[in-house]
Structure formats: C-alpha cells, structure tokens
Amino acid sequence: MKRLIVTIGLVLVGVIAAGCAVDRSDLATPEALRNLPPPPEVVQTDFCADVAEDAGADGPATDPLTFDEAEFIITPDESDYYACVVTSKGVIELTLFDDNAPQSVNNFVFLARQGFYNGVIFHRVVPEFVVQAGDRNSPISGNPVGTGGAGYTWNLEPGAISIPHELGTLAQARAQSPDSNGSQFYITLSATPNLNGQYNAYGRISGEGAEDIIQSIEEGDLIRTIEIIEVDES
C-alpha cells in the first residue's frame, strides 16, 4: 500500500496540468447523466462569518492519519453543506455540491470532520491555474510532499465530472488512473475548461473575499482546519 500511495502522488504533480484524457465511457453515457440535477447556482454566502481565523492547527501536522474508507456520513436529501477552509491567509468559504456529487462531497466532509486536513499545507501553486493541498502524510512519513493520501482511493463520479471548472471550483486531484481519487484537492484560480469531464468537481467558492484569498495562496501556506457547516433544507 505504501508503494501504491507514493506512485499515485508522484503522478499527481503533472496530471492536472496535462489534463489527460481518461476512459470515462461508462460515466458519460446519457443513461448515467440523465437524472442528474444541474449544478446549483452559487450565490454569496456568509456561513463562515463566525469561524475564527486562528482556529485549528498553528503549524504543520506531525501525526499520520489513514483510513480504510470514507464512511458515508452526509444526508444530501436533508441538508446542504458548506466548508470553511481556515488558512494562514484567511477563511475560504465553499458551497459544496452534495446533490450532484455526493461521493466526492462525502469524502471531503468525512476527512475534514476527522481532522485530516488540520495542519496540511498548500504544496502546489500554479498561478492562474490551481492551488493544491490535501497531502497530510507524506511530509510525516518522509516521502516527497504531494505523494500522500488518506489510505484509500476511489473513482470518478458522474455528477462530479459533469460540473464545469469555473473560477474557484473545488475538485479532486488524482493520478492518471480514474480510480485514484483520495484526500488531495485543488481550487482553480481561473476558468479551466480543459479539465472538464476529467476530474471530480464538487464545490465552488462562495464567501466574501474568497477569491482574493485563493489568489494570495503561496506554496507552504497552512490549512489550520476545515469546518463543515450543515444547513437543514427544510
């Protein structure tokens, strides 16, 4: 398993920039996409207004954390989900597309609630393209930064690959294999249509000042914690 995770991570460094095509014939059929709801229209939100900017870790994580799988813990039919990503540059608020991409959103919510992202750094920043984070374990285990995962992998999701990559889109980083999604994620710094249909997109920035914050992120900036806000739909 350790060798598998390292291999996946090494490919992650280049696969997004390349926008590699993958075999998604079973995912993109009319039957697979017919009953999917359209991505929600993202509006300005303020669910993170009361989240402290110094909440969570003060420095990089020092303890490894892995799981066998992501327990399914969200209730898309009953609740809407938002994420408050507390960074060393400020709080990034994200609307999560749980109706369109329940598996992707659940993975993110599960790891966030387990404290997996506390003390994780942004290990990859490409101006006008993406900021990438989510590798907790490789700095601890001694492997190259950007090669770590959560201990499990999972696949592409029809509703997630149908969401376009606009400015501020939250999506899963992965290796070339479509079944190599894990803990790493990226946020786009501009519209990146070349990534459409290739990666699980499952959220978008929505809070005041979020765009300014993501544009200011530099390599090594810290994610203190990710707080998930669950809002009853009724």
PDB file of C-alpha atoms in Angstrom:
ATOM      1  CA  MET A   1       0.000   0.000   0.000  1.00  0.00           C
ATOM      2  CA  LYS A   2       2.811   2.429   0.813  1.00  0.00           C
ATOM      3  CA  ARG A   3       4.351   1.949  -2.617  1.00  0.00           C
ATOM      4  CA  LEU A   4       0.940   2.435  -4.275  1.00  0.00           C
ATOM      5  CA  ILE A   5       0.323   5.722  -2.478  1.00  0.00           C
ATOM      6  CA  VAL A   6       3.763   7.053  -3.427  1.00  0.00           C
ATOM      7  CA  THR A   7       3.216   6.166  -7.085  1.00  0.00           C
ATOM      8  CA  ILE A   8      -0.168   7.872  -7.131  1.00  0.00           C
ATOM      9  CA  GLY A   9       1.208  11.000  -5.548  1.00  0.00           C
ATOM     10  CA  LEU A  10       4.111  11.334  -7.943  1.00  0.00           C
ATOM     11  CA  VAL A  11       1.765  11.320 -10.912  1.00  0.00           C
ATOM     12  CA  LEU A  12      -0.489  13.898  -9.253  1.00  0.00           C
ATOM     13  CA  VAL A  13       2.165  16.572  -9.748  1.00  0.00           C
ATOM     14  CA  GLY A  14       1.737  16.543 -13.509  1.00  0.00           C
ATOM     15  CA  VAL A  15      -1.600  15.009 -14.354  1.00  0.00           C
ATOM     16  CA  ILE A  16      -3.751  18.074 -13.705  1.00  0.00           C
ATOM     17  CA  ALA A  17      -1.605  20.367 -15.801  1.00  0.00           C
ATOM     18  CA  ALA A  18      -1.683  17.874 -18.641  1.00  0.00           C
ATOM     19  CA  GLY A  19      -5.463  17.407 -18.464  1.00  0.00           C
ATOM     20  CA  CYS A  20      -5.012  13.774 -19.500  1.00  0.00           C
ATOM     21  CA  ALA A  21      -7.951  12.075 -21.120  1.00  0.00           C
ATOM     22  CA  VAL A  22      -9.290   9.048 -19.296  1.00  0.00           C
ATOM     23  CA  ASP A  23     -11.699   6.308 -20.230  1.00  0.00           C
ATOM     24  CA  ARG A  24     -14.983   7.581 -18.857  1.00  0.00           C
ATOM     25  CA  SER A  25     -17.284   5.914 -21.395  1.00  0.00           C
ATOM     26  CA  ASP A  26     -19.359   4.272 -18.675  1.00  0.00           C
ATOM     27  CA  LEU A  27     -19.687   7.547 -16.788  1.00  0.00           C
ATOM     28  CA  ALA A  28     -20.636   9.930 -19.583  1.00  0.00           C
ATOM     29  CA  THR A  29     -23.423   7.911 -21.197  1.00  0.00           C
ATOM     30  CA  PRO A  30     -26.870   9.533 -21.443  1.00  0.00           C
ATOM     31  CA  GLU A  31     -28.146   6.882 -19.029  1.00  0.00           C
ATOM     32  CA  ALA A  32     -25.549   7.841 -16.419  1.00  0.00           C
ATOM     33  CA  LEU A  33     -26.210  11.576 -16.716  1.00  0.00           C
ATOM     34  CA  ARG A  34     -29.926  11.720 -17.476  1.00  0.00           C
ATOM     35  CA  ASN A  35     -31.264  12.191 -13.948  1.00  0.00           C
ATOM     36  CA  LEU A  36     -28.527  14.407 -12.557  1.00  0.00           C
ATOM     37  CA  PRO A  37     -29.603  17.811 -11.271  1.00  0.00           C
ATOM     38  CA  PRO A  38     -27.847  20.830 -12.781  1.00  0.00           C
ATOM     39  CA  PRO A  39     -25.060  22.294 -10.638  1.00  0.00           C
ATOM     40  CA  PRO A  40     -26.533  24.810  -8.203  1.00  0.00           C
ATOM     41  CA  GLU A  41     -26.163  28.499  -8.889  1.00  0.00           C
ATOM     42  CA  VAL A  42     -23.595  29.715  -6.384  1.00  0.00           C
ATOM     43  CA  VAL A  43     -24.576  32.889  -4.549  1.00  0.00           C
ATOM     44  CA  GLN A  44     -22.775  34.965  -1.950  1.00  0.00           C
ATOM     45  CA  THR A  45     -22.892  33.216   1.422  1.00  0.00           C
ATOM     46  CA  ASP A  46     -21.718  34.059   4.925  1.00  0.00           C
ATOM     47  CA  PHE A  47     -21.872  30.771   6.818  1.00  0.00           C
ATOM     48  CA  CYS A  48     -18.223  31.163   7.804  1.00  0.00           C
ATOM     49  CA  ALA A  49     -18.572  34.673   9.227  1.00  0.00           C
ATOM     50  CA  ASP A  50     -18.229  33.471  12.824  1.00  0.00           C
ATOM     51  CA  VAL A  51     -15.380  30.999  12.202  1.00  0.00           C
ATOM     52  CA  ALA A  52     -12.212  32.200  13.888  1.00  0.00           C
ATOM     53  CA  GLU A  53      -9.303  32.847  11.523  1.00  0.00           C
ATOM     54  CA  ASP A  54      -6.876  31.315  14.035  1.00  0.00           C
ATOM     55  CA  ALA A  55      -8.923  28.147  14.642  1.00  0.00           C
ATOM     56  CA  GLY A  56      -7.193  24.813  14.289  1.00  0.00           C
ATOM     57  CA  ALA A  57      -3.513  23.954  13.938  1.00  0.00           C
ATOM     58  CA  ASP A  58      -0.766  26.533  14.384  1.00  0.00           C
ATOM     59  CA  GLY A  59       1.767  24.546  12.374  1.00  0.00           C
ATOM     60  CA  PRO A  60       2.123  21.573  10.022  1.00  0.00           C
ATOM     61  CA  ALA A  61       0.665  18.230  11.068  1.00  0.00           C
ATOM     62  CA  THR A  62       3.019  15.886  12.930  1.00  0.00           C
ATOM     63  CA  ASP A  63       0.865  12.753  13.221  1.00  0.00           C
ATOM     64  CA  PRO A  64      -0.078  10.465  10.294  1.00  0.00           C
ATOM     65  CA  LEU A  65      -3.736   9.663   9.723  1.00  0.00           C
ATOM     66  CA  THR A  66      -5.150   7.000   7.403  1.00  0.00           C
ATOM     67  CA  PHE A  67      -8.448   5.174   6.963  1.00  0.00           C
ATOM     68  CA  ASP A  68      -9.733   2.054   5.235  1.00  0.00           C
ATOM     69  CA  GLU A  69     -12.526   4.028   3.544  1.00  0.00           C
ATOM     70  CA  ALA A  70     -14.640   7.149   3.893  1.00  0.00           C
ATOM     71  CA  GLU A  71     -17.721   6.334   5.941  1.00  0.00           C
ATOM     72  CA  PHE A  72     -20.812   7.808   4.258  1.00  0.00           C
ATOM     73  CA  ILE A  73     -21.999  10.459   6.719  1.00  0.00           C
ATOM     74  CA  ILE A  74     -23.809  13.157   4.717  1.00  0.00           C
ATOM     75  CA  THR A  75     -27.556  13.391   4.029  1.00  0.00           C
ATOM     76  CA  PRO A  76     -27.942  15.164   0.662  1.00  0.00           C
ATOM     77  CA  ASP A  77     -31.732  14.851   0.667  1.00  0.00           C
ATOM     78  CA  GLU A  78     -31.996  16.637   4.001  1.00  0.00           C
ATOM     79  CA  SER A  79     -29.104  19.087   4.253  1.00  0.00           C
ATOM     80  CA  ASP A  80     -26.900  21.498   2.322  1.00  0.00           C
ATOM     81  CA  TYR A  81     -23.173  21.606   3.060  1.00  0.00           C
ATOM     82  CA  TYR A  82     -20.637  24.423   3.158  1.00  0.00           C
ATOM     83  CA  ALA A  83     -16.940  24.333   4.024  1.00  0.00           C
ATOM     84  CA  CYS A  84     -14.935  26.941   5.903  1.00  0.00           C
ATOM     85  CA  VAL A  85     -11.294  26.374   4.964  1.00  0.00           C
ATOM     86  CA  VAL A  86      -9.316  28.222   7.625  1.00  0.00           C
ATOM     87  CA  THR A  87      -5.921  29.080   6.128  1.00  0.00           C
ATOM     88  CA  SER A  88      -2.990  31.213   7.202  1.00  0.00           C
ATOM     89  CA  LYS A  89      -4.271  33.773   4.656  1.00  0.00           C
ATOM     90  CA  GLY A  90      -7.894  33.832   5.846  1.00  0.00           C
ATOM     91  CA  VAL A  91     -11.089  31.774   5.693  1.00  0.00           C
ATOM     92  CA  ILE A  92     -12.218  30.435   2.302  1.00  0.00           C
ATOM     93  CA  GLU A  93     -15.934  29.670   2.174  1.00  0.00           C
ATOM     94  CA  LEU A  94     -17.093  26.999  -0.273  1.00  0.00           C
ATOM     95  CA  THR A  95     -20.533  25.807  -1.327  1.00  0.00           C
ATOM     96  CA  LEU A  96     -20.440  22.003  -1.675  1.00  0.00           C
ATOM     97  CA  PHE A  97     -22.490  20.348  -4.436  1.00  0.00           C
ATOM     98  CA  ASP A  98     -23.784  17.404  -2.418  1.00  0.00           C
ATOM     99  CA  ASP A  99     -26.785  16.766  -4.696  1.00  0.00           C
ATOM    100  CA  ASN A 100     -24.593  16.478  -7.801  1.00  0.00           C
ATOM    101  CA  ALA A 101     -21.513  14.841  -6.296  1.00  0.00           C
ATOM    102  CA  PRO A 102     -22.469  13.088  -3.046  1.00  0.00           C
ATOM    103  CA  GLN A 103     -19.492  10.707  -3.012  1.00  0.00           C
ATOM    104  CA  SER A 104     -16.984  13.494  -3.583  1.00  0.00           C
ATOM    105  CA  VAL A 105     -18.593  15.807  -1.036  1.00  0.00           C
ATOM    106  CA  ASN A 106     -18.865  12.991   1.493  1.00  0.00           C
ATOM    107  CA  ASN A 107     -15.167  12.174   1.141  1.00  0.00           C
ATOM    108  CA  PHE A 108     -14.259  15.810   1.776  1.00  0.00           C
ATOM    109  CA  VAL A 109     -16.678  16.149   4.722  1.00  0.00           C
ATOM    110  CA  PHE A 110     -15.553  12.860   6.252  1.00  0.00           C
ATOM    111  CA  LEU A 111     -11.865  13.769   6.158  1.00  0.00           C
ATOM    112  CA  ALA A 112     -12.500  17.303   7.384  1.00  0.00           C
ATOM    113  CA  ARG A 113     -14.524  16.073  10.359  1.00  0.00           C
ATOM    114  CA  GLN A 114     -11.815  13.559  11.197  1.00  0.00           C
ATOM    115  CA  GLY A 115      -9.298  16.427  11.407  1.00  0.00           C
ATOM    116  CA  PHE A 116      -7.325  15.053   8.473  1.00  0.00           C
ATOM    117  CA  TYR A 117      -6.734  18.482   6.948  1.00  0.00           C
ATOM    118  CA  ASN A 118      -5.642  20.170  10.184  1.00  0.00           C
ATOM    119  CA  GLY A 119      -2.070  21.335   9.634  1.00  0.00           C
ATOM    120  CA  VAL A 120      -1.920  20.419   5.937  1.00  0.00           C
ATOM    121  CA  ILE A 121      -0.073  22.837   3.644  1.00  0.00           C
ATOM    122  CA  PHE A 122      -0.752  24.008   0.112  1.00  0.00           C
ATOM    123  CA  HIS A 123       2.044  22.066  -1.541  1.00  0.00           C
ATOM    124  CA  ARG A 124       1.424  23.122  -5.131  1.00  0.00           C
ATOM    125  CA  VAL A 125       0.521  26.546  -6.506  1.00  0.00           C
ATOM    126  CA  VAL A 126       0.380  27.320 -10.225  1.00  0.00           C
ATOM    127  CA  PRO A 127      -0.568  30.975 -10.817  1.00  0.00           C
ATOM    128  CA  GLU A 128      -3.719  31.478 -12.894  1.00  0.00           C
ATOM    129  CA  PHE A 129      -4.339  27.714 -12.700  1.00  0.00           C
ATOM    130  CA  VAL A 130      -4.741  25.946  -9.321  1.00  0.00           C
ATOM    131  CA  VAL A 131      -3.777  25.781  -5.673  1.00  0.00           C
ATOM    132  CA  GLN A 132      -3.500  22.215  -4.390  1.00  0.00           C
ATOM    133  CA  ALA A 133      -3.493  20.689  -0.906  1.00  0.00           C
ATOM    134  CA  GLY A 134      -4.645  17.600   0.968  1.00  0.00           C
ATOM    135  CA  ASP A 135      -1.397  15.676   1.479  1.00  0.00           C
ATOM    136  CA  ARG A 136      -1.113  15.175   5.221  1.00  0.00           C
ATOM    137  CA  ASN A 137       1.021  12.064   5.382  1.00  0.00           C
ATOM    138  CA  SER A 138       3.997  12.266   3.038  1.00  0.00           C
ATOM    139  CA  PRO A 139       5.756  15.086   4.968  1.00  0.00           C
ATOM    140  CA  ILE A 140       5.405  12.956   8.104  1.00  0.00           C
ATOM    141  CA  SER A 141       6.444   9.645   6.548  1.00  0.00           C
ATOM    142  CA  GLY A 142       9.417  11.174   4.741  1.00  0.00           C
ATOM    143  CA  ASN A 143       8.138  10.779   1.189  1.00  0.00           C
ATOM    144  CA  PRO A 144       8.156  13.720  -1.251  1.00  0.00           C
ATOM    145  CA  VAL A 145       5.496  16.302  -0.465  1.00  0.00           C
ATOM    146  CA  GLY A 146       2.462  15.785  -2.681  1.00  0.00           C
ATOM    147  CA  THR A 147       2.625  11.973  -2.690  1.00  0.00           C
ATOM    148  CA  GLY A 148       0.392  11.248   0.304  1.00  0.00           C
ATOM    149  CA  GLY A 149      -3.213  10.121   0.581  1.00  0.00           C
ATOM    150  CA  ALA A 150      -5.803   9.040   3.119  1.00  0.00           C
ATOM    151  CA  GLY A 151      -5.075   5.301   2.861  1.00  0.00           C
ATOM    152  CA  TYR A 152      -7.761   4.522   0.279  1.00  0.00           C
ATOM    153  CA  THR A 153      -8.716   5.564  -3.242  1.00  0.00           C
ATOM    154  CA  TRP A 154     -11.985   5.849  -5.148  1.00  0.00           C
ATOM    155  CA  ASN A 155     -13.324   6.554  -8.610  1.00  0.00           C
ATOM    156  CA  LEU A 156     -14.761   9.194 -10.900  1.00  0.00           C
ATOM    157  CA  GLU A 157     -18.368  10.189 -10.193  1.00  0.00           C
ATOM    158  CA  PRO A 158     -20.856  11.006 -12.977  1.00  0.00           C
ATOM    159  CA  GLY A 159     -22.364  14.080 -11.335  1.00  0.00           C
ATOM    160  CA  ALA A 160     -18.950  15.427 -10.380  1.00  0.00           C
ATOM    161  CA  ILE A 161     -17.310  15.159 -13.797  1.00  0.00           C
ATOM    162  CA  SER A 162     -20.323  16.939 -15.323  1.00  0.00           C
ATOM    163  CA  ILE A 163     -19.634  20.115 -13.286  1.00  0.00           C
ATOM    164  CA  PRO A 164     -17.620  22.705 -15.245  1.00  0.00           C
ATOM    165  CA  HIS A 165     -14.337  24.089 -13.949  1.00  0.00           C
ATOM    166  CA  GLU A 166     -15.053  27.764 -13.403  1.00  0.00           C
ATOM    167  CA  LEU A 167     -13.036  30.206 -11.316  1.00  0.00           C
ATOM    168  CA  GLY A 168     -12.903  28.957  -7.732  1.00  0.00           C
ATOM    169  CA  THR A 169     -14.011  25.387  -8.436  1.00  0.00           C
ATOM    170  CA  LEU A 170     -13.157  22.768  -5.805  1.00  0.00           C
ATOM    171  CA  ALA A 171     -12.189  19.385  -7.273  1.00  0.00           C
ATOM    172  CA  GLN A 172     -10.345  16.153  -6.548  1.00  0.00           C
ATOM    173  CA  ALA A 173      -6.707  15.819  -7.537  1.00  0.00           C
ATOM    174  CA  ARG A 174      -5.803  12.332  -8.717  1.00  0.00           C
ATOM    175  CA  ALA A 175      -3.261  10.304 -10.638  1.00  0.00           C
ATOM    176  CA  GLN A 176      -3.738   9.204 -14.235  1.00  0.00           C
ATOM    177  CA  SER A 177      -5.999   6.342 -13.194  1.00  0.00           C
ATOM    178  CA  PRO A 178      -9.638   7.480 -12.882  1.00  0.00           C
ATOM    179  CA  ASP A 179      -9.889   5.362  -9.734  1.00  0.00           C
ATOM    180  CA  SER A 180      -7.109   7.155  -7.841  1.00  0.00           C
ATOM    181  CA  ASN A 181      -9.048   9.910  -6.052  1.00  0.00           C
ATOM    182  CA  GLY A 182      -8.026  10.320  -2.425  1.00  0.00           C
ATOM    183  CA  SER A 183      -7.525  13.196   0.006  1.00  0.00           C
ATOM    184  CA  GLN A 184      -5.862  15.748  -2.261  1.00  0.00           C
ATOM    185  CA  PHE A 185      -7.915  18.557  -3.777  1.00  0.00           C
ATOM    186  CA  TYR A 186      -7.420  21.719  -5.782  1.00  0.00           C
ATOM    187  CA  ILE A 187      -9.180  25.055  -6.231  1.00  0.00           C
ATOM    188  CA  THR A 188      -8.991  26.707  -9.635  1.00  0.00           C
ATOM    189  CA  LEU A 189      -7.597  30.226  -9.928  1.00  0.00           C
ATOM    190  CA  SER A 190      -9.292  30.810 -13.290  1.00  0.00           C
ATOM    191  CA  ALA A 191     -11.760  29.049 -15.566  1.00  0.00           C
ATOM    192  CA  THR A 192     -10.051  25.838 -16.752  1.00  0.00           C
ATOM    193  CA  PRO A 193     -12.335  24.154 -19.302  1.00  0.00           C
ATOM    194  CA  ASN A 194      -9.540  21.785 -20.313  1.00  0.00           C
ATOM    195  CA  LEU A 195     -10.167  19.969 -17.010  1.00  0.00           C
ATOM    196  CA  ASN A 196     -13.891  19.499 -17.625  1.00  0.00           C
ATOM    197  CA  GLY A 197     -15.040  15.894 -17.582  1.00  0.00           C
ATOM    198  CA  GLN A 198     -11.699  14.626 -16.262  1.00  0.00           C
ATOM    199  CA  TYR A 199     -11.856  15.321 -12.531  1.00  0.00           C
ATOM    200  CA  ASN A 200     -14.457  15.181  -9.769  1.00  0.00           C
ATOM    201  CA  ALA A 201     -15.589  18.775  -9.217  1.00  0.00           C
ATOM    202  CA  TYR A 202     -17.802  19.191  -6.173  1.00  0.00           C
ATOM    203  CA  GLY A 203     -17.869  22.775  -4.923  1.00  0.00           C
ATOM    204  CA  ARG A 204     -17.111  26.426  -5.591  1.00  0.00           C
ATOM    205  CA  ILE A 205     -16.027  29.469  -3.606  1.00  0.00           C
ATOM    206  CA  SER A 206     -18.976  31.491  -2.346  1.00  0.00           C
ATOM    207  CA  GLY A 207     -17.946  33.574   0.669  1.00  0.00           C
ATOM    208  CA  GLU A 208     -16.988  37.235   0.703  1.00  0.00           C
ATOM    209  CA  GLY A 209     -13.302  37.706  -0.076  1.00  0.00           C
ATOM    210  CA  ALA A 210     -12.774  34.050  -1.026  1.00  0.00           C
ATOM    211  CA  GLU A 211     -11.381  34.884  -4.465  1.00  0.00           C
ATOM    212  CA  ASP A 212      -8.841  37.315  -3.020  1.00  0.00           C
ATOM    213  CA  ILE A 213      -7.705  34.689  -0.529  1.00  0.00           C
ATOM    214  CA  ILE A 214      -7.221  31.881  -3.042  1.00  0.00           C
ATOM    215  CA  GLN A 215      -5.317  34.220  -5.344  1.00  0.00           C
ATOM    216  CA  SER A 216      -2.979  35.103  -2.443  1.00  0.00           C
ATOM    217  CA  ILE A 217      -2.131  31.485  -1.516  1.00  0.00           C
ATOM    218  CA  GLU A 218       1.544  30.564  -1.783  1.00  0.00           C
ATOM    219  CA  GLU A 219       3.299  27.209  -1.511  1.00  0.00           C
ATOM    220  CA  GLY A 220       3.702  26.324   2.154  1.00  0.00           C
ATOM    221  CA  ASP A 221       0.667  28.269   3.365  1.00  0.00           C
ATOM    222  CA  LEU A 222      -1.185  26.367   6.074  1.00  0.00           C
ATOM    223  CA  ILE A 223      -4.662  24.946   6.321  1.00  0.00           C
ATOM    224  CA  ARG A 224      -5.411  25.320  10.018  1.00  0.00           C
ATOM    225  CA  THR A 225      -8.650  23.355   9.808  1.00  0.00           C
ATOM    226  CA  ILE A 226     -11.707  22.811   7.630  1.00  0.00           C
ATOM    227  CA  GLU A 227     -15.020  23.341   9.376  1.00  0.00           C
ATOM    228  CA  ILE A 228     -18.112  21.888   7.757  1.00  0.00           C
ATOM    229  CA  ILE A 229     -21.418  23.751   8.045  1.00  0.00           C
ATOM    230  CA  GLU A 230     -24.555  21.610   7.646  1.00  0.00           C
ATOM    231  CA  VAL A 231     -27.780  23.501   6.935  1.00  0.00           C
ATOM    232  CA  ASP A 232     -31.208  21.833   7.135  1.00  0.00           C
ATOM    233  CA  GLU A 233     -33.019  22.197   3.795  1.00  0.00           C
ATOM    234  CA  SER A 234     -36.482  22.373   5.397  1.00  0.00           C
TER     235      SER A 234
END
